[in-house]
Short mmCIF file of C-alpha atoms and ligand atoms in Angstrom, two decimals:
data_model
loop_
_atom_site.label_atom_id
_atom_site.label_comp_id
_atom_site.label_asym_id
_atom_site.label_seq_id
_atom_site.Cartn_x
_atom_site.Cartn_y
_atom_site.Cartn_z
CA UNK A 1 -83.94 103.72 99.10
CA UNK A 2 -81.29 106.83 100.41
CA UNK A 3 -80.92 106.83 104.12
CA UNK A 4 -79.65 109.43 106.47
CA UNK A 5 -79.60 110.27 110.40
CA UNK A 6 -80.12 113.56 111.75
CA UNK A 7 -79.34 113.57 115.09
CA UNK A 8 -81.12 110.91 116.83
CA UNK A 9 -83.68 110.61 113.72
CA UNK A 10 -83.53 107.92 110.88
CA UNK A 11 -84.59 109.30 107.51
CA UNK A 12 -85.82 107.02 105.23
CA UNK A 13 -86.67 108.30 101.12
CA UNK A 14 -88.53 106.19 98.92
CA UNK A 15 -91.25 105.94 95.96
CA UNK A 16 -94.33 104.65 97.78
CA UNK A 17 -92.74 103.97 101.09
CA UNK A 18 -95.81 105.36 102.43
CA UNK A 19 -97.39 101.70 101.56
CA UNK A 20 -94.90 99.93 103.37
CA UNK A 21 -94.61 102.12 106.24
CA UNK A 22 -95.45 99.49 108.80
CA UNK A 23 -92.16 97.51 108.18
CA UNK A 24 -89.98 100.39 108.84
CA UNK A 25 -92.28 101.28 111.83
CA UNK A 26 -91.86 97.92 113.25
CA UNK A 27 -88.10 97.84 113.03
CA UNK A 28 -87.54 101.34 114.93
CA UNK A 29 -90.49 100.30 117.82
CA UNK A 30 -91.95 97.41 119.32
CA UNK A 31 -95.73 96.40 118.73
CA UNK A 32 -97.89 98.96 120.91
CA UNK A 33 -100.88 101.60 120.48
CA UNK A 34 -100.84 104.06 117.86
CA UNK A 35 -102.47 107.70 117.50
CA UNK A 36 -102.48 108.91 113.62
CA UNK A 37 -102.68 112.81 113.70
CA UNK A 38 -103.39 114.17 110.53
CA UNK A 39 -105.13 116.81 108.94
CA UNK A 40 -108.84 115.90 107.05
CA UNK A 41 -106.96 116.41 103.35
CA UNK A 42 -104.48 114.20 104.36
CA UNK A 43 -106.73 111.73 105.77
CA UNK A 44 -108.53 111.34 102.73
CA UNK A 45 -105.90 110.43 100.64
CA UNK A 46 -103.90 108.22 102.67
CA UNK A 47 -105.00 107.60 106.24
CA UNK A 48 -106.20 103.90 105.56
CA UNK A 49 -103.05 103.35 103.71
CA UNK A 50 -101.07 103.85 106.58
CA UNK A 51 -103.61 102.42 109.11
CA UNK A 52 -104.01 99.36 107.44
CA UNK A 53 -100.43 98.86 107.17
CA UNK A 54 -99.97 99.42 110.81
CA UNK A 55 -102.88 96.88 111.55
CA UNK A 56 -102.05 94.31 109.98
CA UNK A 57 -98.67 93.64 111.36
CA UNK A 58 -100.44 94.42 114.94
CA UNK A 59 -100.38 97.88 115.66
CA UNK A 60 -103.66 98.64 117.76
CA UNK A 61 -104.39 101.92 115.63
CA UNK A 62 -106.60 105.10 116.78
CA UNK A 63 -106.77 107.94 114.66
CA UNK A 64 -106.83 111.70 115.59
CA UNK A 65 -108.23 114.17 112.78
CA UNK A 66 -107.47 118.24 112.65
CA UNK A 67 -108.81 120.48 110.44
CA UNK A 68 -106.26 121.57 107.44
CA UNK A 69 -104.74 124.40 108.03
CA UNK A 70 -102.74 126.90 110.82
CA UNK A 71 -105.30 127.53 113.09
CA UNK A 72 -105.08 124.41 114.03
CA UNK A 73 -101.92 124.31 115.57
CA UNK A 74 -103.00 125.89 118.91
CA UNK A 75 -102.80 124.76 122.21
CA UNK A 76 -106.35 124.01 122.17
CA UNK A 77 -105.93 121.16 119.42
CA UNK A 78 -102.89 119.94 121.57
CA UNK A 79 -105.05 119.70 124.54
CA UNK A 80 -107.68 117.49 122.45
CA UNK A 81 -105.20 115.22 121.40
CA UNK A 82 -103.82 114.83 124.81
CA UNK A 83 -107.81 113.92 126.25
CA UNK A 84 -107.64 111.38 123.20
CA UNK A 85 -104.36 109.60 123.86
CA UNK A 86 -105.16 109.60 128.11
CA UNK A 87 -108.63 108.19 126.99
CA UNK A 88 -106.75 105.34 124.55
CA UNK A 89 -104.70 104.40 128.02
CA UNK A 90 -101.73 105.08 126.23
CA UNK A 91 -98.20 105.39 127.59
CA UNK A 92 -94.58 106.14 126.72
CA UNK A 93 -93.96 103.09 125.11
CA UNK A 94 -96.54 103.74 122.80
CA UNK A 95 -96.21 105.41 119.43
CA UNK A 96 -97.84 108.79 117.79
CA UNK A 97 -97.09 108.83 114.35
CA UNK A 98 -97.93 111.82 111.99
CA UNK A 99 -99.00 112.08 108.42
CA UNK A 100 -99.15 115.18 106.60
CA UNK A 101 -97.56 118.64 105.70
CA UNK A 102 -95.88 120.91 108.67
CA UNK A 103 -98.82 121.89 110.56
CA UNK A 104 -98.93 118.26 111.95
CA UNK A 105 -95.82 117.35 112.22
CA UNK A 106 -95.17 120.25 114.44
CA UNK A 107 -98.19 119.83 116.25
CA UNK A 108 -97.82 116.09 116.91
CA UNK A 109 -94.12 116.40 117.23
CA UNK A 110 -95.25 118.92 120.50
CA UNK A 111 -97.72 116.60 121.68
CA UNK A 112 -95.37 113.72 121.73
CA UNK A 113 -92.45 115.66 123.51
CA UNK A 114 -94.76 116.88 126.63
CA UNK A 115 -97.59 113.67 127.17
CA UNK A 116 -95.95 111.32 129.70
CA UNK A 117 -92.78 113.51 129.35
CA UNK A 118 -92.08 112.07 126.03
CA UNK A 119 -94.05 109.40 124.38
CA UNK A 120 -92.14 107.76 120.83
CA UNK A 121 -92.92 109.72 117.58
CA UNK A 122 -93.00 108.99 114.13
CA UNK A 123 -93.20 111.81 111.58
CA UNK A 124 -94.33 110.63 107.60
CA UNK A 125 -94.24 113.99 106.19
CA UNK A 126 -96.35 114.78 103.28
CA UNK A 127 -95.96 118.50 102.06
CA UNK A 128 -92.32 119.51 100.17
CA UNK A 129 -91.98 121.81 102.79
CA UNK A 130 -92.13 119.39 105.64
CA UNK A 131 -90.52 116.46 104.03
CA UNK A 132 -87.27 118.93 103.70
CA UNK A 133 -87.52 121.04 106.96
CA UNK A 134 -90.31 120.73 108.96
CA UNK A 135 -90.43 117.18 109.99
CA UNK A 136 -86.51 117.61 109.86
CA UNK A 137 -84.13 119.12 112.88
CA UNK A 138 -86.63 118.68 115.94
CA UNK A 139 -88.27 121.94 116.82
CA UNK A 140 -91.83 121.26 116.89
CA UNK A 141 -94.39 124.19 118.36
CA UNK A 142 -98.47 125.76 118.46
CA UNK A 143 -98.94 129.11 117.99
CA UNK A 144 -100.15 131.35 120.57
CA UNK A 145 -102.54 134.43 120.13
CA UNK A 146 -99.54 136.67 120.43
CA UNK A 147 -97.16 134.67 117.73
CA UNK A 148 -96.28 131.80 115.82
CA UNK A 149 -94.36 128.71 117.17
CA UNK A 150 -94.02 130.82 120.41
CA UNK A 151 -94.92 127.24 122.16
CA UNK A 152 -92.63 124.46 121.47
CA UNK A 153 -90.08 121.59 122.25
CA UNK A 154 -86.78 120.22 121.28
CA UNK A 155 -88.24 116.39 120.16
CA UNK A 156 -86.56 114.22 117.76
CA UNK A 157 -89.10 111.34 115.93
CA UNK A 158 -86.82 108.49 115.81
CA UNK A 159 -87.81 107.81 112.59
CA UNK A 160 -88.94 110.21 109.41
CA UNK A 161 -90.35 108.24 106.13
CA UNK A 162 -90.28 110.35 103.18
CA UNK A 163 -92.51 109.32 100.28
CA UNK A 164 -91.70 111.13 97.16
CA UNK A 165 -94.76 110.12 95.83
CA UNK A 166 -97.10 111.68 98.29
CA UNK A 167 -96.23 115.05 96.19
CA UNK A 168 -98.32 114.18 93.01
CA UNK A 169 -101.41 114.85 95.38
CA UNK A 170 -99.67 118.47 96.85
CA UNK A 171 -101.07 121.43 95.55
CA UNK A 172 -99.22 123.57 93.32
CA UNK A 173 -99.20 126.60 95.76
CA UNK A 174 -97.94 124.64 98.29
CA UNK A 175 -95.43 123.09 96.22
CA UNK A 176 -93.77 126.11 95.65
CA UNK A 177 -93.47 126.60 99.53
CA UNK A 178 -91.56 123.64 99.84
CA UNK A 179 -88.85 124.46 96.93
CA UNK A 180 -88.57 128.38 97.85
CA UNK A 181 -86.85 126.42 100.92
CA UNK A 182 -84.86 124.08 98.72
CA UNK A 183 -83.64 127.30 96.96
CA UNK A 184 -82.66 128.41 100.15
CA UNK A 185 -81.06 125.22 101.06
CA UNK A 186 -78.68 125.58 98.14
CA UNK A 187 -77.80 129.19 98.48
CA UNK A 188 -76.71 128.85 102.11
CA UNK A 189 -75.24 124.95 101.56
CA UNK A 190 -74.73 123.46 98.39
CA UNK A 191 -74.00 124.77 95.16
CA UNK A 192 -74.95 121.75 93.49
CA UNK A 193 -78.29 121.15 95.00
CA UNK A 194 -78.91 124.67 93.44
CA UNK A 195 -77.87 123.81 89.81
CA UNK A 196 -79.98 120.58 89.85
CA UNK A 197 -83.03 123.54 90.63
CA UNK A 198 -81.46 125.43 88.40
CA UNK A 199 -80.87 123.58 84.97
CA UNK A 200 -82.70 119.92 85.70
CA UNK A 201 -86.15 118.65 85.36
CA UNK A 202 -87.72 118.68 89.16
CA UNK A 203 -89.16 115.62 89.09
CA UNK A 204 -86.27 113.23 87.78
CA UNK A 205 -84.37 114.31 90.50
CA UNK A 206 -86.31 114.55 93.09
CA UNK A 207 -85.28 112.36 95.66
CA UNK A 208 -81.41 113.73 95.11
CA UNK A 209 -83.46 117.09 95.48
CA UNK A 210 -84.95 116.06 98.89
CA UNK A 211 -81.43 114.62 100.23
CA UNK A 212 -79.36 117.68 99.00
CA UNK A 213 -82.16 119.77 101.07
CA UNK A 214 -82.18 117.98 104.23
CA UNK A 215 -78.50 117.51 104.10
CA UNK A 216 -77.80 121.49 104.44
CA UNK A 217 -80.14 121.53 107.57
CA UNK A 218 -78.27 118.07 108.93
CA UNK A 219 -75.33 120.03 108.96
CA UNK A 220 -76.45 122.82 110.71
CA UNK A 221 -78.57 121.49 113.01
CA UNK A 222 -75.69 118.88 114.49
CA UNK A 223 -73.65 121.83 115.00
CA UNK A 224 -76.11 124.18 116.65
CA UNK A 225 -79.18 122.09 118.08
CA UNK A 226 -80.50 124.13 119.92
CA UNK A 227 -80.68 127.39 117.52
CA UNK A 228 -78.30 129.96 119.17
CA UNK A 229 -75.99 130.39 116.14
CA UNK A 230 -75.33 128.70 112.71
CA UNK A 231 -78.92 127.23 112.59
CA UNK A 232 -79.29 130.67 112.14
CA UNK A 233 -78.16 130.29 108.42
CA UNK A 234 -81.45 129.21 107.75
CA UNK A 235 -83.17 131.97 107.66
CA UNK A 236 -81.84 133.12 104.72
CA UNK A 237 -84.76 135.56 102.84
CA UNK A 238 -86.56 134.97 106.41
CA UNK A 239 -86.17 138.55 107.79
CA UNK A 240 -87.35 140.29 104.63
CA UNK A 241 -89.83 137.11 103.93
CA UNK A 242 -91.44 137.21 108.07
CA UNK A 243 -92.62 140.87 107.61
CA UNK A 244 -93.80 140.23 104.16
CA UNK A 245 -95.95 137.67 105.72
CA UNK A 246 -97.17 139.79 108.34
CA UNK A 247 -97.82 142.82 105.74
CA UNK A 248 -99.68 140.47 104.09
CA UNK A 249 -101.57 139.22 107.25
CA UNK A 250 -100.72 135.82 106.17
CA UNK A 251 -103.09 135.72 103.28
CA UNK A 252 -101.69 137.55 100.58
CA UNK A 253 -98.54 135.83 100.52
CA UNK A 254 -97.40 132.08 101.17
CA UNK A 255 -94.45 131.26 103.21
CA UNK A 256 -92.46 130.09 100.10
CA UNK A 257 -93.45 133.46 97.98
CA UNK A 258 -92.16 135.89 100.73
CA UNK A 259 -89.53 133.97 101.74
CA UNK A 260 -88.17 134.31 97.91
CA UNK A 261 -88.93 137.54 97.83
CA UNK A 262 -86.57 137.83 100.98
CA UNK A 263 -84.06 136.28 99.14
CA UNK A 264 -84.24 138.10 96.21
CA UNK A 265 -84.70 141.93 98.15
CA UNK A 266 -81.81 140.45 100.21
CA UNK A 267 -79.37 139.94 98.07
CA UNK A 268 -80.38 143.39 95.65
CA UNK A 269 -79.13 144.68 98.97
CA UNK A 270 -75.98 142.60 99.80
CA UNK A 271 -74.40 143.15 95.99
CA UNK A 272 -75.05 146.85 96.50
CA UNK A 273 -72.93 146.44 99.54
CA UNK A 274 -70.00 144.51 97.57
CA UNK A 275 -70.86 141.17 99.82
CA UNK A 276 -72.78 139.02 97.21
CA UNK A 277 -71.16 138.31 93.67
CA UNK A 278 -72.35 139.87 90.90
CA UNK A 279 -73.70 136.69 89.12
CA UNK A 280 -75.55 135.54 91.85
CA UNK A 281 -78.95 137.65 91.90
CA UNK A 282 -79.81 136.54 88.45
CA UNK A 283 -79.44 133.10 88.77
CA UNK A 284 -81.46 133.20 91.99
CA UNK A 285 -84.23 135.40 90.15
CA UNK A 286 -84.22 133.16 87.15
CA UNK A 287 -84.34 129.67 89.42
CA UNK A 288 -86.97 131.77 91.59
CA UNK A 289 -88.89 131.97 88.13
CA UNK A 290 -88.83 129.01 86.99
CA UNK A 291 -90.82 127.35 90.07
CA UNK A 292 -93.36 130.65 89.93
CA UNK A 293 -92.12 132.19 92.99
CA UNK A 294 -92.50 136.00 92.79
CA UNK A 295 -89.23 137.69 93.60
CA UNK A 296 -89.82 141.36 94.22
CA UNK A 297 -91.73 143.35 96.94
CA UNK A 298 -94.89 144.88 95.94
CA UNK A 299 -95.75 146.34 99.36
CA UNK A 300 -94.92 150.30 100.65
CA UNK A 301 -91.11 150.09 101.76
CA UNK A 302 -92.79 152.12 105.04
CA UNK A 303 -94.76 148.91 105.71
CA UNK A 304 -92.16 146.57 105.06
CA UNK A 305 -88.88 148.61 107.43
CA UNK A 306 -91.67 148.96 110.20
CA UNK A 307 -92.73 145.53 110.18
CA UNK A 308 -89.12 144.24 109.97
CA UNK A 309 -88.29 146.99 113.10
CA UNK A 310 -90.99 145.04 114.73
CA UNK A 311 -88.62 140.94 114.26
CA UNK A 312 -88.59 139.65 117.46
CA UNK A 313 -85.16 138.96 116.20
CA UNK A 314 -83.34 142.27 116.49
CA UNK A 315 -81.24 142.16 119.81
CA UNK A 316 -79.88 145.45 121.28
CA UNK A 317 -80.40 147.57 118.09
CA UNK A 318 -78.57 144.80 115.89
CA UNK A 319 -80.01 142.32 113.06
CA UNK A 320 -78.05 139.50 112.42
CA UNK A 321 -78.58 139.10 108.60
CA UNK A 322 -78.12 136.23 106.65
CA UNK A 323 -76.49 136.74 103.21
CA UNK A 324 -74.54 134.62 100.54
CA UNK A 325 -71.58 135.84 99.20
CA UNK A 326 -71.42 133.19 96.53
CA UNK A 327 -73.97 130.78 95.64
CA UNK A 328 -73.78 127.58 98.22
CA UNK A 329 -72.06 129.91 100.75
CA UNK A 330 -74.44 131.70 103.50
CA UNK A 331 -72.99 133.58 106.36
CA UNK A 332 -73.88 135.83 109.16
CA UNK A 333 -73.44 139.32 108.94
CA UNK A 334 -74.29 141.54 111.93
CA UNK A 335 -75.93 144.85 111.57
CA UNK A 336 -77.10 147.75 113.36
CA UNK A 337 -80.96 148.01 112.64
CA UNK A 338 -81.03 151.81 111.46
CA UNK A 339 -78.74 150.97 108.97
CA UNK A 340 -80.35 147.93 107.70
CA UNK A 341 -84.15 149.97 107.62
CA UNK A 342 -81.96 153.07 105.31
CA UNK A 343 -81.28 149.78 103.10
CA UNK A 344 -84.57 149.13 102.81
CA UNK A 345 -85.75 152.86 102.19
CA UNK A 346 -83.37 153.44 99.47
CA UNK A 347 -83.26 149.18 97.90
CA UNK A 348 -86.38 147.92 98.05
N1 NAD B 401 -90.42 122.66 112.83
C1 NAD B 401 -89.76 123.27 111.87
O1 NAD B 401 -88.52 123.26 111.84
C2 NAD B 401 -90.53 123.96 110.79
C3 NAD B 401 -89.86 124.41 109.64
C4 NAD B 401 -90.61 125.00 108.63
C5 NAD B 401 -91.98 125.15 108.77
N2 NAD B 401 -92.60 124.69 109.91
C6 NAD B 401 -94.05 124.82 110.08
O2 NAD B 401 -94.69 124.08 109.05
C7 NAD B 401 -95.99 124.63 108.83
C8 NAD B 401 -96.25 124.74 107.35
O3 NAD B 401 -96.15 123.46 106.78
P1 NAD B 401 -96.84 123.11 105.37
O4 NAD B 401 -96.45 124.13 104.38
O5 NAD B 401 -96.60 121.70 105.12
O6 NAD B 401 -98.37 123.43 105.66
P2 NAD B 401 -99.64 122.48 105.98
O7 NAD B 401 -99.30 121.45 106.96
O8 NAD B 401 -100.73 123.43 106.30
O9 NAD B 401 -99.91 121.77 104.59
C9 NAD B 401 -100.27 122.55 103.48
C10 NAD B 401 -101.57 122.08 102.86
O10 NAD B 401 -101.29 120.96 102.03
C11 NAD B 401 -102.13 119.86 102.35
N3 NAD B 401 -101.35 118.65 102.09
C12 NAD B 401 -100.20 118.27 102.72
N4 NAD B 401 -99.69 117.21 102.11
C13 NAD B 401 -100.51 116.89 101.09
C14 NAD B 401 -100.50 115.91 100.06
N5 NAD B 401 -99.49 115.05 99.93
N6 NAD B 401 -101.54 115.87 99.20
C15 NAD B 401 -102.54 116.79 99.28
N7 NAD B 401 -102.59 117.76 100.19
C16 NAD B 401 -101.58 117.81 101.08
C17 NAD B 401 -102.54 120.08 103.80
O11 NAD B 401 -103.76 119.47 104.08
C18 NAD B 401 -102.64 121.61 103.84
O12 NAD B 401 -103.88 122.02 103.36
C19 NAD B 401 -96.01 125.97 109.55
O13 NAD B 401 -96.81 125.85 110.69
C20 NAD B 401 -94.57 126.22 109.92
O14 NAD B 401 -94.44 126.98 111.10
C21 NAD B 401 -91.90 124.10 110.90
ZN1 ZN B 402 -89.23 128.94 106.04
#
């Protein structure tokens, strides 16, 4: 078992912990109701795991099923689950616990932070992507019709169990999401988190993967809660990757594909600028490679500046862009837009 706190969340990883979930459950909160949110795929894998193990040391369990997939992180679904937990007479000292990849987490990790003003939450992550950032750090969200995660909270679970295991059932596409952001994890943060990508089998290390990953966030996020500077680190190939996304209309390209293409287009255009070192862009595109993760842009490079012109992140005519100068070590580097779209025009 590998423990670590982030803030005022216990992570727990562990083969098959998912089967012994109650235990840990019942040594973080006291007996009480429970509301399982999870999403129908989920469910059918390992919703009477969990609810069985939360039975039988007394939990009184109810269960709260969305459909798989984005959409369902709206307001609307929030707004169900609310009716369900005010109809189940439940109240801050009871418990919503969450199973499955970051659509729930961030869903039930909103839920939790605005019924009764706060109500305890659990998070037992299931995709790569949320055992190693989602469920990780605190921000939780819906989308609106306008945006995603325009709609969100500050709420920390007070407990995260991370079952290794739970990944033999992922699918490979969404696999891939999750380790574009480990990629990014060790760019930004740790050198040798990227090597063990780089040169070692994936699953042999996996839990050492998983730790190295949520480590790098850890650190940020203690330094920078609530995301008004170094968090900012982590959206390395984000800027690049967002607008892919968008170019795409979310369909053509996962999160994890355009974010490494991001990272990739990103640092063509850092080296050409002298910031990045010259042997990093090949080791990124040949880790990149290895998990299937495309790594160049395939769109117009009109599409992609005016989409990226469009980042609700660029603040009086500036980007701040996050780059790596070597591999393990992301910084900031602020620049005026216009520049950054003749970058574009002439890189990518
Ligand atoms: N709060 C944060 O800090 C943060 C960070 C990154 C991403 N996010 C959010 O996370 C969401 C994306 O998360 P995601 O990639 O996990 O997507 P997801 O929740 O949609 O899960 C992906 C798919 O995998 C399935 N699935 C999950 N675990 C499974 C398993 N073990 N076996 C079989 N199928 C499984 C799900 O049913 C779904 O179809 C986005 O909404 C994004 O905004 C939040
Ligand atoms: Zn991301």
């Amino acid at each position: 078992m590998r423990a670590l706190g982030v803030i005022k969340s216990k992570i727990l990883v562990e083969e098959n912990i998912i089967s012994k979930c109650g235990k840990f459950i019942l040594e973080s909160v006291k007996l009480c109701k429970v509301l399982i949110i999870s999403d129908r795929n989920v469910a059918k894998i390992y919703l009477n795991i969990v609810s069985r193990e939360l039975e039988k040391l007394g939990f009184q369990v109810q269960v709260f099923l969305i459909n798989p997939g984005e959409q369902s992180k709206s307001f609307k679904t929030a707004e169900k689950i609310y009716n369900s937990l005010t109809l189940n007479f439940m109240a801050r000292c009871d418990l919503i616990v969450s199973l499955g990849g970051g659509v729930v987490t961030d869903l039930s990790g909103f839920v939790a932070s605005t019924y009764h003003r706060g109500i305890k939450l659990v998070h037992i992550p299931t995709s790569f992507l949320a055992m190693i950032d989602a469920a990780i750090g605190g921000k939780n969200g819906v989308n609106s019709k306008y945006g995603k995660n325009l709609i969100g909270t500050f709420y920390h679970p007070c407990l995260v169990l991370i079952d290794p295991l739970a990944l033999k059932t992922l699918p490979p596409r969404e696999f891939c999401c999750g380790i574009a952001e480990a990629i990014k994890c060790g760019c930004i943060g740790d050198k040798k988190l990227f090597k063990i990508l780089e040169n070692q089998d994936f699953y042999n290390n996996i839990e050492e993967i998983i730790m190295r990953s949520i480590r790098v966030k850890k650190n940020l996020v203690e330094i920078d809660e609530q995301d008004f500077g170094s968090r900012v680190l982590l959206n390395f190939g984000h800027t690049i990757g967002h607008a892919l996304e968008k170019i795409g209309n979310y369909k053509k390209l996962s999160h994890g594909e355009a974010v490494s293409i991001g990272m990739n287009e990103i640092t063509k255009i850092s080296e050409s600028m002298n910031l990045t070192r010259f042997e990093v862009l090949p080791r990124l595109k040949a880790v990149c490679r290895k998990y299937f993760l495309p790594t160049h842009n395939n769109f117009p490079s009109n599409q992609l500046q005016e989409a990226v012109l469009h980042d609700k992140k660029i603040l009086n005519g500036y980007l701040n862009l996050v780059l790596i100068k070597d591999i393990g070590e992301g910084f900031i580097y602020k620049i005026p837009d216009k520049e950054f779209i003749n970058f574009l025009k002439n890189k990518i």
